[in-house]
Coordinates of C-alpha atoms in Angstrom, one line a residue:
M188 CA 106.8 141.7 88.5
F189 CA 104.5 144.8 86.9
S190 CA 100.8 144.5 86.3
K191 CA 100.4 147.4 83.5
I192 CA 102.8 148.4 80.3
L193 CA 103.3 151.5 78.9
V194 CA 104.5 151.4 75.4
A195 CA 104.9 153.9 72.8
I196 CA 104.9 153.4 69.5
D197 CA 106.1 156.1 66.6
G198 CA 107.3 153.6 63.8
S199 CA 111.0 154.4 64.5
E200 CA 113.4 152.0 64.7
S201 CA 113.8 152.1 68.5
A202 CA 109.9 152.2 68.2
K203 CA 110.2 148.6 67.2
K204 CA 112.5 147.5 69.4
A205 CA 111.1 148.9 72.6
F206 CA 107.4 147.3 71.7
T207 CA 109.6 144.1 71.1
Y208 CA 111.2 144.2 74.8
A209 CA 107.5 145.6 76.1
I210 CA 105.7 142.3 74.3
Y211 CA 108.6 140.2 76.1
L212 CA 108.1 142.0 79.3
A213 CA 104.3 141.6 79.2
S214 CA 104.5 137.7 78.4
I215 CA 106.6 137.4 81.7
S216 CA 105.3 139.4 83.5
K217 CA 101.7 137.9 82.1
C218 CA 100.4 141.4 82.4
R219 CA 98.5 143.5 80.3
L220 CA 99.8 145.7 77.5
D221 CA 98.7 149.4 76.4
V222 CA 100.4 150.5 73.5
I223 CA 100.3 154.2 72.5
H224 CA 101.1 156.2 69.3
V225 CA 100.9 159.8 69.0
V226 CA 99.6 161.8 66.3
A227 CA 102.1 164.5 66.0
C228 CA 99.7 167.7 65.9
E229 CA 102.9 170.7 66.0
F230 CA 101.1 173.2 63.5
G231 CA 98.2 175.2 64.0
G232 CA 95.1 176.4 62.3
D233 CA 92.2 175.5 61.6
S234 CA 92.4 175.0 57.6
D235 CA 91.0 172.0 55.5
A236 CA 94.8 171.7 54.6
S237 CA 95.4 170.7 58.6
F238 CA 92.3 168.9 58.6
E239 CA 93.2 166.4 55.6
L240 CA 97.1 166.8 57.3
V241 CA 95.5 165.1 60.4
E242 CA 93.4 162.5 59.1
D243 CA 96.1 161.0 56.5
L244 CA 98.3 160.6 59.7
K245 CA 95.7 159.0 61.1
I246 CA 94.9 156.5 58.4
K247 CA 98.7 156.0 58.2
A248 CA 98.9 155.5 62.1
D249 CA 95.5 152.4 61.2
S250 CA 98.2 150.9 59.4
M251 CA 101.5 150.9 61.8
L252 CA 98.9 149.7 64.8
E253 CA 97.5 146.6 62.6
Q254 CA 101.0 145.4 62.1
Y255 CA 102.3 145.7 65.8
K256 CA 99.1 144.2 66.6
N257 CA 100.1 141.1 64.4
E258 CA 103.4 141.2 66.0
A259 CA 101.7 141.0 69.4
L260 CA 98.8 138.2 68.7
E261 CA 101.6 136.2 67.1
K262 CA 103.5 136.0 70.3
G263 CA 100.2 134.8 72.4
I264 CA 99.9 139.1 73.9
Q265 CA 96.4 141.1 73.2
P266 CA 97.6 144.5 73.8
I267 CA 95.2 147.6 73.7
F268 CA 95.7 150.3 71.2
M269 CA 95.3 153.7 71.6
M270 CA 96.1 156.4 69.6
E271 CA 95.7 160.1 70.5
I272 CA 96.3 164.0 68.4
G273 CA 98.9 166.5 70.8
N274 CA 102.2 166.8 71.4
P275 CA 104.0 163.3 72.1
A276 CA 105.7 163.4 75.4
N277 CA 102.6 165.3 76.9
M278 CA 100.4 162.6 76.0
I279 CA 102.4 159.7 77.2
T280 CA 103.0 161.6 80.4
E281 CA 99.0 162.1 80.9
I282 CA 98.4 158.4 79.9
A283 CA 100.6 156.9 82.2
N284 CA 99.5 159.2 84.7
S285 CA 96.5 159.2 84.8
K286 CA 96.5 155.3 84.1
D287 CA 98.4 154.0 87.2
Y288 CA 101.4 151.8 84.9
D289 CA 103.7 150.1 86.2
L290 CA 106.5 150.6 84.0
V291 CA 106.4 153.0 80.4
V292 CA 108.6 151.5 77.5
L293 CA 109.9 153.8 74.3
G294 CA 112.5 154.2 71.7
T295 CA 114.7 157.0 71.1
R296 CA 115.1 159.1 68.2
G297 CA 118.7 159.3 68.6
M298 CA 118.9 163.0 68.7
S299 CA 122.0 164.9 67.9
T300 CA 123.1 166.7 71.7
F301 CA 122.8 169.9 70.5
K302 CA 119.3 169.5 69.5
E303 CA 118.4 167.4 72.5
L304 CA 120.1 170.3 74.8
F305 CA 117.4 172.6 73.3
L306 CA 114.0 171.4 71.9
G307 CA 114.8 167.9 74.3
S308 CA 113.5 164.9 73.4
V309 CA 110.2 162.9 73.7
S310 CA 112.0 160.1 75.7
T311 CA 113.8 163.0 78.2
K312 CA 110.8 164.8 79.1
V313 CA 108.7 161.2 79.8
I314 CA 111.3 160.4 82.2
H315 CA 110.9 163.2 84.3
H316 CA 107.6 163.3 84.0
A317 CA 106.4 159.8 84.3
K318 CA 105.3 158.6 87.4
C319 CA 106.6 155.3 86.8
P320 CA 110.1 153.7 86.4
V321 CA 110.6 154.5 82.0
M322 CA 112.8 152.0 80.2
V323 CA 114.0 153.6 77.4
V324 CA 115.3 151.4 74.3
R325 CA 117.8 152.4 71.8
G326 CA 117.7 152.2 68.4

């Protein structure tokens, strides 16, 4: 069925559900599961405050990734974890396309229709730019 699945997580309820689906698909496909978390870096400047904020976000992300790792190991899956800094939609798409995944699994935060119309959502952008199928899991 699949040989390589990428699941994107951000700590939201829909991402947790997406992770659960990805573990299930990886277990029945007996395939590799990679997990990506993108620390959204949408502020500018080279100030110490910006650096400290990014470092704080990375520490929180490490803690979250550890929880996901434990859940996966309990189910007999040993995923590979990645943490990137940047625009989530761009980073997920770039990784998915450059490493030839068979499937990308991600959640949706349920952005309002009005806001999504003007800003777009991470899931919408990944759907439109990823070369492989994308499974979006609602929270």
